[in-house]
Short mmCIF file of C-alpha atoms in Angstrom, two decimals:
data_model
loop_
_atom_site.label_atom_id
_atom_site.label_comp_id
_atom_site.label_asym_id
_atom_site.label_seq_id
_atom_site.Cartn_x
_atom_site.Cartn_y
_atom_site.Cartn_z
CA MET A 159 -39.02 60.54 -3.36
CA ASN A 160 -37.82 59.41 -6.72
CA THR A 161 -38.93 56.05 -8.05
CA LEU A 162 -36.43 53.93 -9.94
CA THR A 163 -37.81 52.57 -13.15
CA THR A 164 -34.71 50.85 -14.55
CA ILE A 165 -31.65 49.22 -13.06
CA ASP A 166 -29.45 51.75 -14.84
CA GLU A 167 -30.83 54.44 -12.61
CA LEU A 168 -29.10 52.85 -9.64
CA GLY A 169 -26.03 54.65 -10.82
CA PHE A 170 -23.50 51.81 -10.80
CA ALA A 171 -20.38 52.53 -12.67
CA PRO A 172 -20.46 50.82 -16.08
CA GLY A 173 -17.25 48.85 -15.39
CA LEU A 174 -18.51 47.50 -12.08
CA GLN A 175 -21.85 46.53 -13.58
CA GLN A 176 -20.07 44.59 -16.30
CA ASP A 177 -17.82 42.84 -13.77
CA VAL A 178 -20.78 41.79 -11.62
CA LEU A 179 -22.62 40.39 -14.61
CA GLU A 180 -19.54 38.52 -15.86
CA ASP A 181 -18.93 37.10 -12.42
CA LEU A 182 -22.51 35.89 -12.18
CA THR A 183 -22.28 34.14 -15.52
CA SER A 184 -18.76 32.75 -15.18
CA ASP A 185 -18.24 29.02 -15.27
CA HIS A 186 -17.19 29.02 -11.64
CA ALA A 187 -20.35 30.83 -10.59
CA LEU A 188 -22.50 28.47 -12.61
CA LEU A 189 -20.86 25.48 -11.01
CA GLU A 190 -21.28 27.06 -7.60
CA ALA A 191 -24.97 27.48 -8.34
CA THR A 192 -25.15 23.88 -9.56
CA ARG A 193 -23.74 22.82 -6.23
CA THR A 194 -26.62 24.51 -4.46
CA GLY A 195 -29.12 22.67 -6.64
CA ASP A 196 -29.69 25.19 -9.42
CA GLN A 197 -30.53 23.01 -12.41
CA ASP A 198 -30.65 25.95 -14.80
CA ALA A 199 -27.06 26.86 -14.00
CA PHE A 200 -25.98 23.36 -14.87
CA ALA A 201 -28.02 23.50 -18.06
CA GLU A 202 -26.19 26.68 -18.99
CA LEU A 203 -22.85 25.00 -18.41
CA VAL A 204 -23.92 22.08 -20.57
CA SER A 205 -25.05 24.36 -23.38
CA ARG A 206 -21.67 26.14 -23.27
CA TYR A 207 -19.52 23.07 -23.50
CA ARG A 208 -21.56 20.30 -25.09
CA ASN A 209 -20.41 20.96 -28.66
CA GLN A 210 -16.78 21.50 -27.73
CA ILE A 211 -16.58 18.39 -25.61
CA THR A 212 -18.48 16.21 -28.10
CA SER A 213 -16.29 17.43 -30.92
CA TYR A 214 -13.09 16.95 -28.96
CA ILE A 215 -13.97 13.39 -27.97
CA TYR A 216 -15.10 12.65 -31.50
CA ARG A 217 -11.72 13.79 -32.85
CA MET A 218 -10.03 11.61 -30.30
CA THR A 219 -12.10 8.46 -30.83
CA ASN A 220 -13.38 8.88 -34.40
CA ASP A 221 -16.75 7.49 -33.30
CA TYR A 222 -19.67 9.92 -33.10
CA ASP A 223 -22.11 7.85 -31.02
CA GLY A 224 -19.39 6.87 -28.61
CA ALA A 225 -18.29 10.48 -28.41
CA VAL A 226 -21.81 11.62 -27.49
CA ASP A 227 -21.98 8.99 -24.77
CA LEU A 228 -18.62 9.98 -23.39
CA ALA A 229 -19.52 13.67 -23.52
CA GLN A 230 -22.61 12.89 -21.46
CA GLU A 231 -20.51 10.89 -19.04
CA THR A 232 -18.21 13.90 -18.77
CA PHE A 233 -21.09 16.14 -17.71
CA VAL A 234 -22.40 13.51 -15.32
CA ARG A 235 -19.00 13.42 -13.63
CA VAL A 236 -18.87 17.19 -13.43
CA TYR A 237 -22.33 17.19 -11.84
CA ARG A 238 -21.45 14.45 -9.38
CA ALA A 239 -18.15 16.04 -8.38
CA ALA A 240 -19.46 19.58 -8.16
CA ASP A 241 -18.90 19.53 -4.40
CA ARG A 242 -15.27 18.62 -4.81
CA TYR A 243 -14.50 21.13 -7.54
CA GLN A 244 -11.58 23.46 -6.80
CA ARG A 245 -11.33 26.84 -8.43
CA SER A 246 -7.57 26.70 -8.83
CA TYR A 247 -7.91 26.07 -12.58
CA ALA A 248 -10.29 27.29 -15.24
CA PHE A 249 -13.43 25.23 -15.57
CA SER A 250 -12.60 24.51 -19.20
CA THR A 251 -9.32 22.92 -18.12
CA TYR A 252 -11.20 20.83 -15.60
CA ILE A 253 -13.84 19.57 -17.99
CA TYR A 254 -11.34 18.94 -20.78
CA ARG A 255 -9.24 16.91 -18.40
CA ILE A 256 -12.21 14.71 -17.58
CA ALA A 257 -13.06 14.35 -21.26
CA THR A 258 -9.45 13.50 -22.13
CA ASN A 259 -9.27 10.83 -19.47
CA LEU A 260 -12.51 9.27 -20.65
CA ALA A 261 -11.42 9.35 -24.28
CA ILE A 262 -8.02 7.81 -23.53
CA SER A 263 -9.59 5.13 -21.40
CA GLU A 264 -12.02 4.35 -24.24
CA LEU A 265 -9.11 4.10 -26.69
CA ARG A 266 -7.32 1.69 -24.35
CA LYS A 267 -10.45 -0.39 -23.97
CA ARG A 268 -10.71 -0.61 -27.72
CA LYS A 269 -7.10 -1.62 -27.97
CA ARG A 270 -7.72 -4.40 -25.47
CA ARG A 271 -10.79 -5.54 -27.37
CA LYS A 272 -8.70 -5.41 -30.55
CA LEU A 273 -11.48 -4.04 -32.67
CA VAL A 274 -11.00 -4.82 -36.29
CA SER A 275 -10.62 -1.61 -38.20
CA LEU A 276 -10.29 -1.17 -41.90
CA THR A 277 -7.07 0.74 -41.48
CA GLY A 278 -5.76 -2.08 -39.30
CA PHE A 279 -5.54 -4.34 -42.32
CA PHE A 280 -2.91 -2.05 -43.74
CA GLN A 281 -0.86 -1.91 -40.58
CA PRO A 282 2.59 -3.46 -41.00
CA SER A 283 3.22 -6.59 -38.98
CA ASP A 284 6.27 -5.07 -37.27
CA GLY A 285 4.01 -2.81 -35.21
CA GLY A 286 4.78 0.36 -37.13
CA GLU A 287 2.37 3.09 -37.94
CA ALA A 288 -0.69 2.30 -39.96
CA LYS A 289 -0.71 3.27 -43.58
CA GLU A 290 -3.89 4.92 -44.75
CA LEU A 291 -5.95 3.39 -47.46
CA ASN A 292 -5.72 5.92 -50.23
CA PRO A 293 -6.38 4.10 -53.45
CA PRO A 294 -5.34 6.18 -56.42
CA ASP A 295 -8.29 7.54 -58.27
CA GLY A 296 -7.50 9.29 -61.52
CA ARG A 297 -11.03 10.41 -62.23
CA PRO A 298 -11.74 14.10 -61.77
CA LEU A 299 -13.95 14.83 -58.79
CA GLN A 300 -17.29 16.33 -59.59
CA ASP A 301 -17.51 18.95 -56.96
CA SER A 302 -15.12 21.04 -54.93
CA GLU A 303 -17.21 20.25 -51.88
CA LEU A 304 -16.51 16.59 -52.41
CA VAL A 305 -12.81 17.38 -52.52
CA GLU A 306 -13.07 19.26 -49.29
CA THR A 307 -15.06 16.46 -47.63
CA GLU A 308 -12.56 13.89 -48.77
CA ARG A 309 -9.70 15.99 -47.45
CA ARG A 310 -11.38 16.39 -44.08
CA ASN A 311 -11.99 12.67 -43.86
CA ALA A 312 -8.38 11.99 -44.72
CA VAL A 313 -7.24 14.37 -42.00
CA GLN A 314 -9.56 12.76 -39.48
CA ARG A 315 -8.35 9.29 -40.43
CA ALA A 316 -4.75 10.40 -40.18
CA ILE A 317 -5.35 11.91 -36.74
CA SER A 318 -7.06 8.76 -35.55
CA THR A 319 -3.95 6.73 -36.39
CA LEU A 320 -1.73 8.86 -34.18
CA PRO A 321 -0.69 7.43 -30.83
CA GLU A 322 -2.92 8.81 -28.08
CA LYS A 323 -0.12 10.77 -26.42
CA TYR A 324 0.37 12.75 -29.65
CA ARG A 325 -3.28 12.88 -30.61
CA ALA A 326 -4.67 14.77 -27.64
CA PRO A 327 -2.19 17.69 -27.69
CA LEU A 328 -2.45 18.04 -31.46
CA ILE A 329 -6.25 18.26 -31.35
CA LEU A 330 -6.20 20.66 -28.45
CA ARG A 331 -3.69 22.88 -30.21
CA ASP A 332 -4.53 22.75 -33.91
CA VAL A 333 -8.26 21.98 -33.81
CA ASP A 334 -9.35 23.71 -30.62
CA GLY A 335 -6.67 26.40 -30.69
CA ARG A 336 -5.70 26.18 -27.03
CA SER A 337 -2.50 27.58 -25.59
CA TYR A 338 0.44 25.39 -24.63
CA ASP A 339 -0.03 26.36 -21.03
CA GLU A 340 -3.64 25.23 -20.95
CA ILE A 341 -2.87 22.02 -22.82
CA ALA A 342 -0.12 21.27 -20.32
CA ARG A 343 -2.58 21.73 -17.48
CA ILE A 344 -5.25 19.61 -19.14
CA LEU A 345 -2.85 16.76 -19.86
CA GLU A 346 -0.96 17.26 -16.61
CA THR A 347 2.48 17.41 -18.19
CA SER A 348 5.08 20.07 -18.74
CA GLU A 349 4.84 22.66 -21.46
CA GLY A 350 8.07 21.47 -23.04
CA THR A 351 6.71 17.94 -23.34
CA ILE A 352 3.56 19.28 -24.97
CA LYS A 353 5.56 21.29 -27.52
CA SER A 354 7.69 18.29 -28.33
CA ARG A 355 4.67 16.01 -28.72
CA ILE A 356 2.85 18.45 -30.94
CA SER A 357 5.90 18.80 -33.14
CA ARG A 358 6.20 15.00 -33.42
CA ALA A 359 2.49 14.70 -34.16
CA ARG A 360 2.75 17.22 -36.98
CA GLY A 361 5.70 15.31 -38.35
CA PHE A 362 3.66 12.11 -38.42
CA LEU A 363 0.75 13.90 -40.05
CA ARG A 364 3.00 15.49 -42.65
CA GLU A 365 4.15 12.03 -43.68
CA LYS A 366 0.63 10.66 -43.84
CA MET A 367 -0.83 13.62 -45.67
CA ARG A 368 2.02 14.02 -48.12
CA ALA A 369 -0.31 13.52 -51.06
CA TYR A 370 -2.46 16.46 -49.97
CA LEU A 371 0.33 18.94 -49.26
CA MET B 259 25.84 26.14 -37.87
CA ARG B 260 23.29 26.96 -40.51
CA LYS B 261 21.48 23.67 -39.80
CA ASN B 262 21.17 24.55 -36.14
CA TYR B 263 19.80 27.95 -37.04
CA CYS B 264 17.25 26.33 -39.36
CA GLU B 265 16.10 24.12 -36.49
CA ILE B 266 15.65 27.14 -34.27
CA ILE B 267 13.64 28.91 -36.95
CA ARG B 268 11.49 25.85 -37.60
CA ARG B 269 10.82 25.43 -33.90
CA GLU B 270 9.74 29.03 -33.68
CA LEU B 271 7.49 28.58 -36.68
CA ASP B 272 6.05 25.47 -35.15
CA GLU B 273 5.24 27.08 -31.84
CA ARG B 274 3.57 30.21 -33.06
CA MET B 275 -0.14 30.35 -33.76
CA LEU B 276 -1.19 30.51 -37.39
CA ASP B 277 -2.49 34.03 -37.15
CA GLU B 278 0.59 35.29 -35.32
CA ALA B 279 3.03 37.38 -37.28
CA CYS B 280 6.55 36.06 -37.73
CA SER B 281 9.47 37.95 -36.31
CA SER B 282 11.78 39.87 -38.64
CA SER B 283 14.62 37.41 -38.14
CA VAL B 284 12.36 34.54 -39.17
CA LEU B 285 11.13 36.40 -42.22
CA GLU B 286 14.68 37.22 -43.19
CA HIS B 287 15.72 33.59 -42.84
CA LEU B 288 12.74 32.39 -44.85
CA ARG B 289 13.77 34.70 -47.69
CA ASP B 290 17.22 33.11 -47.77
CA CYS B 291 16.56 29.45 -46.95
CA ALA B 292 14.52 27.51 -49.51
CA ASP B 293 14.22 24.42 -47.29
CA CYS B 294 12.77 26.36 -44.40
CA ARG B 295 10.44 28.18 -46.79
CA ASP B 296 9.18 24.86 -48.11
CA PHE B 297 8.79 23.55 -44.56
CA HIS B 298 6.88 26.66 -43.56
CA GLN B 299 4.51 26.41 -46.52
CA LYS B 300 3.75 22.73 -45.96
CA GLN B 301 3.41 23.15 -42.23
CA THR B 302 1.02 26.07 -42.62
CA LYS B 303 -1.08 24.15 -45.10
CA LEU B 304 -1.19 21.12 -42.87
CA ARG B 305 -2.22 23.16 -39.86
CA ARG B 306 -4.93 24.88 -41.85
CA MET B 307 -6.23 21.50 -42.98
CA VAL B 308 -6.23 20.13 -39.44
CA GLY B 309 -7.86 23.27 -38.10
CA GLY B 310 -10.35 23.19 -40.95
CA ILE B 311 -11.94 19.91 -39.94
CA GLY B 312 -14.00 22.05 -37.59
CA THR B 313 -16.19 21.05 -34.70
CA VAL B 314 -18.92 18.48 -34.60
CA ALA B 315 -22.19 19.53 -33.01
CA ALA B 316 -23.79 17.54 -30.26
CA PRO B 317 -27.15 15.95 -31.15
CA ALA B 318 -30.31 17.94 -30.56
CA ASP B 319 -31.51 15.65 -27.80
CA PHE B 320 -28.22 15.89 -25.90
CA ASP B 321 -29.69 17.91 -23.01
CA PHE B 322 -32.77 15.73 -22.80
CA ARG B 323 -30.73 12.55 -22.65
CA LEU B 324 -28.40 14.05 -20.08
CA ARG B 325 -31.28 15.09 -17.84
CA ALA B 326 -32.79 11.63 -18.14
CA ARG B 327 -29.48 10.09 -17.23
CA LEU B 328 -29.03 12.31 -14.20
CA ALA B 329 -32.61 11.69 -13.06
CA ASN B 330 -32.11 7.97 -13.47
CA GLU B 331 -28.99 8.10 -11.37
CA SER B 332 -30.56 10.12 -8.59
CA ASN B 333 -33.52 7.71 -8.47
CA SER B 334 -31.35 4.73 -7.92
CA ALA B 335 -29.55 5.50 -4.70
CA THR B 336 -27.18 2.62 -4.96
CA PHE B 337 -26.01 3.54 -8.42
CA HIS B 338 -23.13 5.61 -7.23
CA LEU B 339 -21.89 2.98 -4.84
CA GLN B 340 -22.28 0.31 -7.47
CA SER B 341 -20.51 2.25 -10.13
CA THR B 342 -17.75 3.18 -7.73
CA TYR B 343 -17.15 -0.10 -6.00
CA TRP B 344 -18.43 -2.66 -8.48
CA PRO B 345 -15.16 -2.83 -10.42
CA PHE B 346 -13.26 -3.51 -7.19
CA VAL B 347 -15.81 -6.09 -6.07
CA ARG B 348 -15.64 -7.75 -9.45
CA ARG B 349 -11.87 -7.88 -9.36
CA GLY B 350 -11.96 -9.26 -5.82
CA LEU B 351 -14.38 -11.98 -6.83
CA ALA B 352 -12.23 -12.84 -9.81
CA VAL B 353 -9.13 -13.12 -7.63
CA ALA B 354 -11.01 -15.26 -5.09
CA ALA B 355 -12.24 -17.55 -7.86
CA VAL B 356 -8.74 -17.93 -9.23
CA LEU B 357 -7.38 -18.74 -5.77
CA LEU B 358 -10.16 -21.27 -5.19
CA VAL B 359 -9.44 -22.99 -8.49
CA PHE B 360 -5.74 -22.98 -7.69
CA ALA B 361 -6.27 -24.50 -4.24
CA THR B 362 -8.62 -27.14 -5.64
CA GLY B 363 -6.07 -27.96 -8.29
CA ILE B 364 -3.35 -28.38 -5.69
CA VAL B 365 -5.52 -30.72 -3.63
CA VAL B 366 -6.47 -32.80 -6.67
CA VAL B 367 -2.90 -33.01 -7.88
CA ARG B 368 -1.66 -34.07 -4.46
CA LYS B 369 -4.32 -36.77 -4.26
CA ILE B 370 -3.39 -38.05 -7.70
CA ILE B 371 0.29 -38.09 -6.80
CA ASN B 372 -0.39 -40.00 -3.57
CA ARG B 373 -2.52 -42.53 -5.42
CA ASP B 374 0.15 -43.03 -8.04
CA GLU B 375 2.75 -43.64 -5.35
CA THR B 376 0.52 -46.26 -3.71
CA VAL B 377 0.03 -48.04 -7.02
CA ALA B 378 3.66 -47.78 -7.94
CA ILE B 379 4.89 -49.30 -4.70
CA GLN B 380 4.41 -53.07 -5.10
CA PRO B 381 4.95 -55.14 -1.99
CA ARG B 382 8.30 -56.78 -2.33
CA ILE B 383 8.49 -60.37 -1.35
CA ILE B 384 11.70 -61.17 0.35
CA ILE B 385 12.43 -64.77 1.01
CA ASP B 386 14.56 -65.17 4.01
CA PRO B 387 17.28 -67.77 3.64
CA ALA B 388 16.85 -68.61 7.32
CA PRO B 389 13.29 -69.23 8.45
CA ALA B 390 12.00 -66.61 10.77
CA PRO B 391 11.56 -67.93 14.28
CA VAL B 392 8.01 -68.53 15.31
CA PRO B 393 7.16 -66.46 18.36
CA ALA B 394 7.85 -68.60 21.39
CA HIS B 395 5.11 -67.23 23.55
CA LYS B 396 2.34 -68.67 21.38
CA PRO B 397 3.34 -72.28 20.69
CA GLU B 398 -0.23 -73.53 20.99
CA GLN B 399 -1.31 -71.51 17.98
CA PHE B 400 0.75 -73.71 15.76
CA THR B 401 0.14 -77.00 17.40
CA ALA B 402 -2.91 -77.85 15.36
CA ALA B 403 -1.65 -76.71 12.04
CA ASN B 404 2.08 -76.70 12.31
CA PRO B 405 3.47 -79.71 10.50
CA PRO B 406 6.56 -81.48 11.71
CA SER B 407 8.63 -80.03 8.99
CA SER B 408 8.94 -76.28 9.33
CA PRO B 409 6.99 -74.49 6.63
CA GLN B 410 8.50 -71.99 4.29
CA ARG B 411 8.15 -68.60 5.75
CA ILE B 412 7.69 -65.62 3.64
CA LYS B 413 8.23 -62.24 4.96
CA ASN B 414 6.40 -59.44 3.27
CA GLU B 415 7.92 -56.14 3.77
CA ARG B 416 6.72 -52.82 2.57
CA PRO B 417 9.30 -50.27 1.62
CA LEU B 418 9.56 -47.54 4.14
CA GLN B 419 7.81 -44.34 3.26
CA THR B 420 9.08 -41.17 4.70
CA ASN B 421 5.67 -39.85 5.62
CA LEU B 422 4.44 -43.04 7.25
CA LYS B 423 5.17 -44.39 10.65
CA PRO B 424 7.63 -47.28 10.64
CA ARG B 425 5.84 -50.58 10.90
CA HIS B 426 7.01 -53.89 12.17
CA PRO B 427 7.63 -56.41 9.45
CA MET B 428 4.80 -58.87 9.03
CA ALA B 429 5.43 -62.59 8.92
CA ALA B 430 3.25 -65.18 7.25
CA ILE B 431 3.49 -68.92 7.01
CA ASP B 432 2.82 -70.61 3.74
CA PHE B 433 0.84 -73.83 4.21
CA SER B 434 0.11 -74.37 0.59
CA SER B 435 2.63 -77.20 0.20
CA GLN B 436 1.41 -79.10 3.26
CA ARG B 437 -1.50 -81.39 3.45
CA ALA B 438 -4.17 -80.39 5.88
CA GLU B 439 -4.86 -82.83 8.68
CA VAL B 440 -8.18 -84.49 9.01
CA ILE B 441 -9.87 -83.39 12.14
CA ASN B 442 -11.91 -86.01 13.79
CA GLY B 443 -14.35 -84.92 16.35
CA LEU B 444 -13.81 -88.07 18.40
CA GLU B 445 -10.18 -87.54 19.25
CA ALA B 446 -8.21 -84.67 20.53
CA VAL B 447 -5.59 -83.30 18.23
CA GLY B 448 -2.10 -83.33 19.66
CA SER B 449 -1.33 -83.37 23.26
CA THR B 450 -2.64 -80.00 24.19
CA THR B 451 -6.13 -79.33 25.25
CA VAL B 452 -8.25 -78.59 22.30
CA PHE B 453 -11.87 -77.74 22.52
CA PRO B 454 -13.65 -80.76 21.03
CA LEU B 455 -15.25 -79.32 18.01
CA ASP B 456 -17.83 -81.48 16.44
CA THR B 457 -17.61 -81.18 12.74
CA SER B 458 -21.02 -82.63 12.30
CA LEU B 459 -23.81 -80.39 11.19
CA GLN B 460 -25.34 -80.33 14.65
CA PRO B 461 -25.54 -76.84 16.14
CA PHE B 462 -23.25 -75.99 18.99
CA LYS B 463 -25.25 -75.35 22.14
CA ILE B 464 -24.24 -73.79 25.42
CA LEU B 465 -26.45 -73.77 28.46
CA LEU B 466 -26.01 -70.86 30.83
CA ASP B 467 -27.43 -70.87 34.32
CA ASP B 468 -27.03 -67.93 36.72
CA GLY B 469 -27.86 -70.06 39.83
CA ARG B 470 -31.22 -68.48 40.46
CA GLY B 471 -33.15 -70.62 38.10
CA ASN B 472 -32.60 -68.49 35.08
CA ALA B 473 -31.27 -70.72 32.37
CA ARG B 474 -30.50 -69.67 28.88
CA THR B 475 -29.38 -71.73 25.95
CA ILE B 476 -27.14 -70.24 23.29
CA SER B 477 -27.17 -72.10 20.06
CA VAL B 478 -24.43 -71.52 17.53
CA PRO B 479 -25.22 -73.03 14.14
CA ALA B 480 -22.59 -75.19 12.56
CA ILE B 481 -20.38 -73.54 10.05
CA SER B 482 -20.51 -75.16 6.66
CA PHE B 483 -18.10 -74.45 3.87
CA GLY B 484 -20.38 -76.02 1.36
CA SER B 485 -18.00 -78.65 0.11
CA GLN B 486 -18.56 -80.70 3.20
CA ARG B 487 -22.20 -81.13 2.47
CA VAL B 488 -21.56 -81.76 -1.19
CA LEU B 489 -18.96 -84.35 -0.40
CA ARG B 490 -21.21 -85.96 2.14
CA ASN B 491 -24.06 -86.27 -0.29
CA ALA B 492 -21.93 -87.10 -3.30
CA ASN B 493 -19.77 -89.83 -1.83
CA SER B 494 -21.84 -92.29 0.08
CA PHE B 495 -18.87 -94.60 0.57
CA ALA B 496 -16.93 -92.17 2.61
CA PRO B 497 -17.21 -92.65 6.37
CA LYS B 498 -19.34 -90.22 8.20
CA ASP B 499 -17.75 -86.91 9.21
CA VAL B 500 -14.55 -87.68 7.33
CA TRP B 501 -13.90 -85.68 4.14
#
């Protein structure tokens, strides 16, 4: 009688072995395990998505601490609703949808609270788009890294002035690199609407970032 | 025609991913059209800038804080219910408070309006040209005080209010212009039987006997209006019991 020393000696076909491993580590499988009380599976899901979700919410809200809180709330909701999760969509679509809803609701709360923002001072009284504060500075910058940082900040500020219906698809497309189809599913609208909104958002950004182009 | 074609090309450029290769027709158009070439360059640069802002990492204690949050939630069993229903309860309470304030306001306003109406309605004094007839079934009520000349009668009427029951008009007799008669305890007033009231300060006593030897005396003290006693003491020349 031969004794097996490694799992490879079982003689599974390489393709099948790979499929089984992928299935065990898929998001759906991890969530299924979370449902049965496997804390490690949930921890794995968190480690996969924590940076993406935090970054996405941060780009939406332009507030890091708030973004971390909302990202945690996103995972709490996923954990709580694990029993009700349906596998009809990808898990990433599901979690991004939750994150988007939380971010948009936070933006609306802020609008109701009428937080005073520095960019708000430069908003025209007729309710038009905010103009960014870009005071002309003729001095040469000392470092190319500073230039890059300043450019990133300007982009982030410009994104944060976009209306929320343009902001979310633009971030999902140009920052996260998601497909139109997935964005449409996350935002629960049609693909045509998403394309149109992204095009409008880029138009707005092009106007705001004219000095950098 | 050319403008429409430019729009089609720009839309195609807009929809493709940055790393995707352009089709030959697009490349051909970009070689010919300077506007679309400029648009393509600016759009590509913008998209690279937006894509270059990169991702932000979650804090190092993200997992720890999340575990603590989940543990905290599972410890408090009512958390879920509270977080789920508290907004609805809060809204319900707010609506109830608003309704309560509204109802209280209505009650207060109605009370104020009623009070104002009462103040605003002054009793109108209507002087009848013809004196109102004195009710015939009570002639003895006026025998002691009714002077020979008929007094001026004033009828006070309240204006009718729609929400009140109709009332009979009230009649009053004004005796202010007549001199009051002096009542002497020794003689009866008028021809009718009048209970002989003694206007002296002696108490009025009644003896009751039930026929079985039980007697009881009820003593009613004399009513003094004050001036009687003052007059009596002040004017010693006035005859007794006449004032």
